C-alpha positions as a LaTeX table, in Angstrom:
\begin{tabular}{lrrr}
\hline
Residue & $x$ (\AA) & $y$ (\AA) & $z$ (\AA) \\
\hline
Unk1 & 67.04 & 112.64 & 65.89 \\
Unk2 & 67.57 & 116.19 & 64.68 \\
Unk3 & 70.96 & 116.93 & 63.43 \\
Unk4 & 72.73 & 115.10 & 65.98 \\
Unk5 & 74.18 & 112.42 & 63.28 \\
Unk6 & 74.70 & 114.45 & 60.52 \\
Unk7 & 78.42 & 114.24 & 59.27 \\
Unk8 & 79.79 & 115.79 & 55.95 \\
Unk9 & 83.25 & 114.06 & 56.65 \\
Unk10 & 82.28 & 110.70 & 57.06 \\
Unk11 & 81.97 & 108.48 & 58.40 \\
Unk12 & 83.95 & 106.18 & 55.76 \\
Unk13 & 81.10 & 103.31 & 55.93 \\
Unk14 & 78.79 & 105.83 & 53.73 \\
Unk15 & 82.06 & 106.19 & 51.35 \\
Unk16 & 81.56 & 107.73 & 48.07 \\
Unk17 & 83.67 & 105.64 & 46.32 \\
Unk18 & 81.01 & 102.52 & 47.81 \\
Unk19 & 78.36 & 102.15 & 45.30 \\
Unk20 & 76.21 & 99.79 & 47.51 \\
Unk21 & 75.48 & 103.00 & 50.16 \\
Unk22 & 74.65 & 105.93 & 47.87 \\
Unk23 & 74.02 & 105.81 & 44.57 \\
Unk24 & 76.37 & 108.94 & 43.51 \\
Unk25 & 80.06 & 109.88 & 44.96 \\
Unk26 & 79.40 & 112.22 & 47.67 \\
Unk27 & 79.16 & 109.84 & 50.70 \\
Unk28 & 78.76 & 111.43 & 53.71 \\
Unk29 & 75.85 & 110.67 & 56.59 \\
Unk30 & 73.08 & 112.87 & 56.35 \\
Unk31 & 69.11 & 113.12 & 56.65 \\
Unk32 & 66.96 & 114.39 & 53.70 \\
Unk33 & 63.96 & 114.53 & 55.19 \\
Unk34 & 62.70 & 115.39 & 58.98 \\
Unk35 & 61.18 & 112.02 & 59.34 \\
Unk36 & 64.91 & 110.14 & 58.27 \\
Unk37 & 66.97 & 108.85 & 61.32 \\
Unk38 & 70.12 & 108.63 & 58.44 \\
Unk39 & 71.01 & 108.55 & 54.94 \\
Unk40 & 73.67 & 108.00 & 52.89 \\
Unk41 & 73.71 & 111.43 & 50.86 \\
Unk42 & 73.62 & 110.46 & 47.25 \\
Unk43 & 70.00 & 108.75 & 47.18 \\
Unk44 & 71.27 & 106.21 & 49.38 \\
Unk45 & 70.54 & 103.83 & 51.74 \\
Unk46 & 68.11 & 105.63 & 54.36 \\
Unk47 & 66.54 & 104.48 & 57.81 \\
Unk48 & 63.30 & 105.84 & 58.99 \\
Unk49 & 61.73 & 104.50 & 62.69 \\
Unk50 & 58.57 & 106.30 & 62.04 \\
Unk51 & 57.87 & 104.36 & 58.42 \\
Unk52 & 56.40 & 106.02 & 55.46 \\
Unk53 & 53.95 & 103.58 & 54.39 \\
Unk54 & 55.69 & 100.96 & 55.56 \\
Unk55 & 59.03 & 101.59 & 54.01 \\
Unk56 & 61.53 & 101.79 & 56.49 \\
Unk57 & 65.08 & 101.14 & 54.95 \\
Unk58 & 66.41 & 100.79 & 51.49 \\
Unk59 & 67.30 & 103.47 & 49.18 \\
Unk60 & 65.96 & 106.91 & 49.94 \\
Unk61 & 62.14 & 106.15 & 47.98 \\
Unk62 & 62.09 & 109.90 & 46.55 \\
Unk63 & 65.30 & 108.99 & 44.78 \\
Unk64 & 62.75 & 107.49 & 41.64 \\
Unk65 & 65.24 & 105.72 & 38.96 \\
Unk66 & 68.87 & 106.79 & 40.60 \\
Unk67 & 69.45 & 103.56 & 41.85 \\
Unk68 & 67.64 & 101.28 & 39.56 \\
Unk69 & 70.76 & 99.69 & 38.55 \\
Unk70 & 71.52 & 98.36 & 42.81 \\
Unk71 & 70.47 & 95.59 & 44.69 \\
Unk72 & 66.94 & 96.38 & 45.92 \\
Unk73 & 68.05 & 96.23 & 49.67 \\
Unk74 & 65.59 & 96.13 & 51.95 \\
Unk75 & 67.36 & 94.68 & 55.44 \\
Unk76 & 70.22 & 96.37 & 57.51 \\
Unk77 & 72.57 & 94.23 & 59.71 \\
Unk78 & 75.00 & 94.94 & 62.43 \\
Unk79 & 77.43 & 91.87 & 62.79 \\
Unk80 & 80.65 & 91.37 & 64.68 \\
Unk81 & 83.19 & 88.32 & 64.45 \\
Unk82 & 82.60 & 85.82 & 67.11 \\
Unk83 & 84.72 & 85.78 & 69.88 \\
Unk84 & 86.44 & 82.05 & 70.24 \\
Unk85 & 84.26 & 80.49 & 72.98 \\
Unk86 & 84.69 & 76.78 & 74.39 \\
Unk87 & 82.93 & 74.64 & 72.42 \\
Unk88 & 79.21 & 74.29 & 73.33 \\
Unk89 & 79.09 & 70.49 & 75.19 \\
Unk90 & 75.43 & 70.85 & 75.36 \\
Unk91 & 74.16 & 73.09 & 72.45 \\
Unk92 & 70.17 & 74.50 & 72.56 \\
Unk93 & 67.46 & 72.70 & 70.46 \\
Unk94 & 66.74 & 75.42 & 67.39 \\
Unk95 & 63.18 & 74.25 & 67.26 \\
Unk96 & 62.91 & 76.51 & 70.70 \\
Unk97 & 62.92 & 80.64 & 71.34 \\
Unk98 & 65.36 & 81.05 & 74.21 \\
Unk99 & 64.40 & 83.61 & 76.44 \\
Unk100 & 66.64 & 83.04 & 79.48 \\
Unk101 & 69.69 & 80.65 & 79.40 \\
Unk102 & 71.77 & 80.91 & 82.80 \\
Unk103 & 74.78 & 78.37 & 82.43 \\
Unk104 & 76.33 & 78.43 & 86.35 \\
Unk105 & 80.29 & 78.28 & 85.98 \\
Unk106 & 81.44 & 77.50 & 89.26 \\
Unk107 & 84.39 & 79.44 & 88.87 \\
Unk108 & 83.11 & 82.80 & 87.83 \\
Unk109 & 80.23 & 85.56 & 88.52 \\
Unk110 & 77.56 & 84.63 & 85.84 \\
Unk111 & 74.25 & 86.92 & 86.26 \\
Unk112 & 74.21 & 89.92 & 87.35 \\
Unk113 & 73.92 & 91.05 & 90.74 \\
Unk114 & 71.49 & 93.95 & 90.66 \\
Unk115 & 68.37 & 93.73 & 89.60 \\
Unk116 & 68.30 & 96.97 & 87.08 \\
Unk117 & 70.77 & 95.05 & 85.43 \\
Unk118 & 68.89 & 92.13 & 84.92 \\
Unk119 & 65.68 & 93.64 & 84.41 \\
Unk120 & 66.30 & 94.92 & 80.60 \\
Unk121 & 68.65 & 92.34 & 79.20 \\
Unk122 & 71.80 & 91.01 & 79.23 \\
Unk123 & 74.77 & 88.81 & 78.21 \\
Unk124 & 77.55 & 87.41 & 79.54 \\
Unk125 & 79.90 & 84.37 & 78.54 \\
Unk126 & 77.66 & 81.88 & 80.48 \\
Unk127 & 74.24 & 83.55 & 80.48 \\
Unk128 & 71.64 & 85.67 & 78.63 \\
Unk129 & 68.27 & 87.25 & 79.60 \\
Unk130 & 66.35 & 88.53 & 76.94 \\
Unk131 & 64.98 & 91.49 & 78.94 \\
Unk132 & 61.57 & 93.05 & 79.83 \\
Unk133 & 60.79 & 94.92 & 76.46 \\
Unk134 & 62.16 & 91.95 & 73.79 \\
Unk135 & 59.84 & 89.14 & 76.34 \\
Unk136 & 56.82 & 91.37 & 76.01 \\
Unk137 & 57.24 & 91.79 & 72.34 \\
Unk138 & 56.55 & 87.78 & 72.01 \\
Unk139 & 52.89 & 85.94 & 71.81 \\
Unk140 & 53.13 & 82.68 & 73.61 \\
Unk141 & 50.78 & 80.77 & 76.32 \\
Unk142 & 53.17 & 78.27 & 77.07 \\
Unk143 & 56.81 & 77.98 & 78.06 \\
Unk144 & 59.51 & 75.50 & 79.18 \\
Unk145 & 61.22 & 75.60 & 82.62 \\
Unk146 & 64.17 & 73.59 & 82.36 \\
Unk147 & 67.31 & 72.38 & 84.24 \\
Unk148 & 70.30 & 70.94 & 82.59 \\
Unk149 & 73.71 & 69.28 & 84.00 \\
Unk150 & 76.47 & 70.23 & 82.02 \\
Unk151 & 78.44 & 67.09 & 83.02 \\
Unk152 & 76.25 & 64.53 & 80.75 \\
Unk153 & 73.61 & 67.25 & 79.39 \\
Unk154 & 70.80 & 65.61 & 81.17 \\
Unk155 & 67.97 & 67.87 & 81.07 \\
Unk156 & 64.63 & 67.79 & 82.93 \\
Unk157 & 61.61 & 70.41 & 81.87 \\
Unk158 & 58.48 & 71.44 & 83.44 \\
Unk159 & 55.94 & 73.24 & 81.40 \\
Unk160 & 54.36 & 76.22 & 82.44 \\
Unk161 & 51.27 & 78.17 & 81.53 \\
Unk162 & 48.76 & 80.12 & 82.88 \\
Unk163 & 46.84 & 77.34 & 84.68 \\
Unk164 & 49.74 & 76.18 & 86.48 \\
Unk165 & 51.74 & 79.33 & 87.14 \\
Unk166 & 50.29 & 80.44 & 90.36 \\
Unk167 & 50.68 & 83.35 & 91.76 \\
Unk168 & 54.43 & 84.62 & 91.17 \\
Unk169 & 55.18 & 88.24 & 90.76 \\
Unk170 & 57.04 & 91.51 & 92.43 \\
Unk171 & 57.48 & 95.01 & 91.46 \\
Unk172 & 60.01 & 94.50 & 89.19 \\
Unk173 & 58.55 & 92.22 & 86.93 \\
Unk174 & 55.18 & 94.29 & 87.04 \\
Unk175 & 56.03 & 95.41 & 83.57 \\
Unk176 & 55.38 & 92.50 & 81.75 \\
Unk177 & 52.34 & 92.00 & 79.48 \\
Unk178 & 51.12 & 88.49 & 81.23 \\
Unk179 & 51.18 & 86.96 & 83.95 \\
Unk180 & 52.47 & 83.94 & 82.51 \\
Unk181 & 55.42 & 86.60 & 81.41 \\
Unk182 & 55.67 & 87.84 & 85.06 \\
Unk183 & 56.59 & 84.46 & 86.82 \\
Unk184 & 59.47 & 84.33 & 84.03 \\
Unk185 & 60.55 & 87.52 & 85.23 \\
Unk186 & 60.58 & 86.07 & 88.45 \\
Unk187 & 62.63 & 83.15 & 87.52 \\
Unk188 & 65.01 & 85.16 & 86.20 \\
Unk189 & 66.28 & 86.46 & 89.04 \\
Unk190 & 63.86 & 90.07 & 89.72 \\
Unk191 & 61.86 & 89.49 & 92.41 \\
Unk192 & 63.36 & 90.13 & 96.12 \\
Unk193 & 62.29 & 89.67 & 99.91 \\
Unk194 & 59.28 & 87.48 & 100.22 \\
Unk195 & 57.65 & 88.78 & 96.79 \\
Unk196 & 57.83 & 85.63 & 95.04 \\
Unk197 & 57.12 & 82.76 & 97.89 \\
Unk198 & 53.66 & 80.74 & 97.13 \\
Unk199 & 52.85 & 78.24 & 99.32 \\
Unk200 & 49.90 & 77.13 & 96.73 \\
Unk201 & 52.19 & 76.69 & 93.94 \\
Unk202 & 53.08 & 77.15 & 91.27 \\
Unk203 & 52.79 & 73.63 & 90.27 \\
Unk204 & 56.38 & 73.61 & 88.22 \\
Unk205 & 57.53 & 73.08 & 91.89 \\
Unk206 & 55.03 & 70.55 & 92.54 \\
Unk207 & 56.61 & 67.74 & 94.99 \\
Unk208 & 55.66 & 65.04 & 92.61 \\
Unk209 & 58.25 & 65.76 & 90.16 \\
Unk210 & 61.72 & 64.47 & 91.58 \\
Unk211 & 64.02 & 66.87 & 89.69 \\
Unk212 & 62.73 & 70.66 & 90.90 \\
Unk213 & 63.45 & 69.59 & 94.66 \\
Unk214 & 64.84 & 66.61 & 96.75 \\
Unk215 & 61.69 & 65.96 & 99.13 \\
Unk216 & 57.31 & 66.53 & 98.34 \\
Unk217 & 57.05 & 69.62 & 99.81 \\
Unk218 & 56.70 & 71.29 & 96.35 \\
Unk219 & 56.03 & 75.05 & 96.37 \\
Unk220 & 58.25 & 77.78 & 96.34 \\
Unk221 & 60.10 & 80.02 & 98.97 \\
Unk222 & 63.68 & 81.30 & 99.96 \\
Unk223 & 65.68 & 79.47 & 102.52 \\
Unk224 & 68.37 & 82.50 & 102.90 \\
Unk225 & 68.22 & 86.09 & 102.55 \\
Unk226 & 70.65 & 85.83 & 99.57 \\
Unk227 & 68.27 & 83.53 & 97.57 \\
Unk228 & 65.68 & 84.95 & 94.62 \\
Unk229 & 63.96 & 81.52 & 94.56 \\
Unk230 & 63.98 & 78.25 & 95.75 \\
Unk231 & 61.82 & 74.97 & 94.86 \\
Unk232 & 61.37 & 73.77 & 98.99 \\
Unk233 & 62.67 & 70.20 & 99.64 \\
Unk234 & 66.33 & 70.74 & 98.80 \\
Unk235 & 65.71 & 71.96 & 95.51 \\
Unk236 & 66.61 & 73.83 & 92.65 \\
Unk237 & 67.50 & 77.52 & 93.63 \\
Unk238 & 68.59 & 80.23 & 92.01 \\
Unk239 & 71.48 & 83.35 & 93.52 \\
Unk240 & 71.53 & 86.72 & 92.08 \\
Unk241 & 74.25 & 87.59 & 94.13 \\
Unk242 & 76.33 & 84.17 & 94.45 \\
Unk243 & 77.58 & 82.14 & 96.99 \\
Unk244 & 81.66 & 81.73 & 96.16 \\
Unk245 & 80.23 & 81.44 & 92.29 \\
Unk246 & 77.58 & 79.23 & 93.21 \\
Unk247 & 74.33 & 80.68 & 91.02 \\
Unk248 & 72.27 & 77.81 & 90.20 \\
Unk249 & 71.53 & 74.23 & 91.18 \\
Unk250 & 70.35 & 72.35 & 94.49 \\
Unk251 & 70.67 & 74.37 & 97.41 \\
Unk252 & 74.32 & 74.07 & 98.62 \\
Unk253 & 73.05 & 73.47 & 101.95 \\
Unk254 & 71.15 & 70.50 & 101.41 \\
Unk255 & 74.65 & 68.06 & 101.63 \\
Unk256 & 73.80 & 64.81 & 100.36 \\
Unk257 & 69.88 & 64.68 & 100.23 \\
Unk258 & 70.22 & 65.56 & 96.35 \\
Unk259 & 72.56 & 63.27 & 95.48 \\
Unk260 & 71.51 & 60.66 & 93.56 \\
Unk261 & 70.39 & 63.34 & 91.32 \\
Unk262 & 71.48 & 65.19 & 88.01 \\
Unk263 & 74.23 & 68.00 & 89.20 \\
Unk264 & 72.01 & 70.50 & 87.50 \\
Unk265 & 73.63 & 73.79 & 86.74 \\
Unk266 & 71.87 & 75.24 & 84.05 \\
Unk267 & 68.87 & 77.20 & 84.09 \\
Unk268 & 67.05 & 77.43 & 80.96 \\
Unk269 & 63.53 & 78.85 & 80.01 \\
Unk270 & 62.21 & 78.61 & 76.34 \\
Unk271 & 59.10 & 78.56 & 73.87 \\
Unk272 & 58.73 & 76.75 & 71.04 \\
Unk273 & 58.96 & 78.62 & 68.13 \\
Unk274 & 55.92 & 80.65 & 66.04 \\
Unk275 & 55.82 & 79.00 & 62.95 \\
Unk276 & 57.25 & 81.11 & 60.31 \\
Unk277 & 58.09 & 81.52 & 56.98 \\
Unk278 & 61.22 & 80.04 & 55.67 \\
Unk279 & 64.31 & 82.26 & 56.08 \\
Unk280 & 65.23 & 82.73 & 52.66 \\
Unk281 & 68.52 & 85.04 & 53.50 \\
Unk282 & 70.15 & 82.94 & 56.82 \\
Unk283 & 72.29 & 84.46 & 59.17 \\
Unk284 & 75.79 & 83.30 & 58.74 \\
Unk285 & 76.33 & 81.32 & 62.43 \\
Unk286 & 79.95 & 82.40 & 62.32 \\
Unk287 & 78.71 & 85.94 & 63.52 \\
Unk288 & 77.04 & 87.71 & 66.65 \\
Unk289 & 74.26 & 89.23 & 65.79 \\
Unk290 & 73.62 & 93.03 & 67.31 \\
Unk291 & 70.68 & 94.34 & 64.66 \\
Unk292 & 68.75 & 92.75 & 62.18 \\
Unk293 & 66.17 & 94.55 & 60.61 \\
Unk294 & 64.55 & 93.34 & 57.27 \\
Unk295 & 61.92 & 95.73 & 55.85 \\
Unk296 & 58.84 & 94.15 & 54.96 \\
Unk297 & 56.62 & 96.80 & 52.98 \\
Unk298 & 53.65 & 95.93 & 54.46 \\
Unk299 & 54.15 & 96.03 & 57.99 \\
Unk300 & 55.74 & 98.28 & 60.69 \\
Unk301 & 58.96 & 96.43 & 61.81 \\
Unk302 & 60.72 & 98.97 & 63.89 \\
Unk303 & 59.10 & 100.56 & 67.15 \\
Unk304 & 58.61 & 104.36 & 66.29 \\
Unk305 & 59.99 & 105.45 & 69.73 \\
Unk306 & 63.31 & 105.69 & 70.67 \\
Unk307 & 62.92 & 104.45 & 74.18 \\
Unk308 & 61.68 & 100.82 & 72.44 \\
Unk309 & 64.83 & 100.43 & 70.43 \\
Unk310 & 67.40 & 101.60 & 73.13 \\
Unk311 & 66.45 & 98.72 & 75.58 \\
Unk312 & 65.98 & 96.19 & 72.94 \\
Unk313 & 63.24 & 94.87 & 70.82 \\
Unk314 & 62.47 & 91.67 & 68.66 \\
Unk315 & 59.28 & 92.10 & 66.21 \\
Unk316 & 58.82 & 89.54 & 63.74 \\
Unk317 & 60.74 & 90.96 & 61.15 \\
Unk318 & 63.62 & 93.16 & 63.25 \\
Unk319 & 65.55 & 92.74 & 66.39 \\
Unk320 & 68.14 & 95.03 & 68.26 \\
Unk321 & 70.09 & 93.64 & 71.37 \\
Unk322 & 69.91 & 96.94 & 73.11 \\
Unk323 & 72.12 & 99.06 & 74.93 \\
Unk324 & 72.79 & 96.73 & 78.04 \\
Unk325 & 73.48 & 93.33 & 75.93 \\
Unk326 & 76.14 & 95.69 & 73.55 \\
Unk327 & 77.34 & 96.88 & 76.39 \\
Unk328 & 78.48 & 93.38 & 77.57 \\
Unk329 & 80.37 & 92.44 & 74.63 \\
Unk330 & 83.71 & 92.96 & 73.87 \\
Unk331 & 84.65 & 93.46 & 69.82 \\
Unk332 & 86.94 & 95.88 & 68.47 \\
\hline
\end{tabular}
């Protein structure tokens, strides 16, 4: 805000000599305008959070026929190069929203060990959270519990909604919107102590279903102070804070009663998708994705406060990883 970003040497992306930024040669970062966050000085290309009427980036709109001659842009992206990963063996479904994916590499620390660090997003080479502020920016009554074996990509899911949830929740999941959203807070790893144990449920742990746990006990609870959750009968359970890289799968104190069973070590939890309107300007897959904001002119696609960008946010028409995510990668 203010003058903090104000820079009459540079920096080079707002270039003079660019005729896509600014729409004369003086190129340098600067406001016009208390309400701008930036512009490119030279009636160019200007983001506001707090939108006037809706317009929130494209060329400066007091600019009138300076840059009738441009592209009428009207999205901002912030891209990096993909770092070379190991090829995906068992890729997501694209007709799904992903909100937690927690692949368990046996060799390596995979989630995060506090829950602060959890709690708002993030992203490592195995495993993403989507974070408190992007999961309560999404409308859904449903979702997908699901665990996956990386050796043959078996998969087994359990739906969840709010008549089946039960009564899952702590502290640090309080935040979200519904309690629907709370439990997958839970699952991902936030709740401690004896927060999240329910002896009634809920019913994606119900003993019927042969893949959550090893026995028909069905409900959830601990079995170790180290554990966030577990599904009781030898089942699934998730570490924060692993055991020799152990994060995810069928208690490792359960020795053979699991199996005859899918090695499951992947967590997943997803929704299926809002219908929407056709993409007409895709996303190049080769890149990683930090910001995407497309303008629409009648709606108001970035949050106004800085606090709900700096953690994160996905509206239908803008995302922003936020700062813990960034944080986590490593580009040049």
């Amino acid at each position: 805000d203010g003058d903090e970003c104000i820079d009459y040497e540079g920096p080079a992306i707002m270039s003079g000599s660019d005729p896509h930024f600014q729409c004369h040669e003086w190129g340098h970062m600067s406001r016009w305008g208390e309400d701008v966050q930036w512009h490119a000085w030279g009636c160019g290309l200007t983001l506001f959070r707090e939108s006037r009427a809706f317009w929130e980036f494209g060329y400066h709109p007091d600019c009138g026929g300076d840059c009738a001659d441009r592209p009428a842009y009207d999205r901002l992206v912030i891209r990096t190069s993909k770092t070379p990963v190991k090829e995906e063996k068992c890729p997501l479904n694209e007709r799904f929203s992903y909100i937690l994916d927690y692949q368990d590499d046996r060799q390596s620390d995979d989630i995060p060990d506090e829950v602060w660090d959890i709690k708002h997003g993030f992203a490592t080479g195995n495993a993403f959270y989507i974070g408190e502020e992007a999961l309560n920016a999404m409308n859904f009554s449903s979702a997908e519990l699901c665990a996956v074996s990386s050796s043959d990509c078996s998969m087994h899911c359990q739906e969840i909604t709010e008549a089946n949830l039960g009564h899952c929740s702590c502290s640090e999941a309080s935040g979200l919107n519904t309690p629907l959203k709370r439990l997958i807070g839970a699952l991902a790893g936030l709740c401690d102590g004896d927060e999240c144990i329910d002896d009634e449920g809920p019913a994606i742990m119900n003993g019927s279903d042969q893949h959550f746990q090893c026995h028909e006990y069905g409900h959830m609870s601990r079995w170790g102070e180290d554990v966030q959750w577990h599904a009781w009968g030898c089942g699934l359970t998730l570490f924060r804070e692993s055991r020799a890289f152990w994060e995810f799968g069928y208690h490792p104190d359960c020795g053979g009663d699991c199996a005859d069973r899918p090695a499951y070590d992947r967590l997943v939890i997803r929704t299926s998708k809002t219908p929407v309107k056709e993409e007409k300007c895709p996303l190049n897959e080769r890149f990683s994705y930090i910001l995407d904001y497309q303008d629409d002119r009648q709606s108001d696609d970035i949050p106004d406060e800085v606090w709900d960008i700096k953690h994160g946010f996905a509206t239908g028409n803008a995302f922003y990883i936020g700062e813990e995510a960034l944080n986590a990668m490593n580009f040049s």
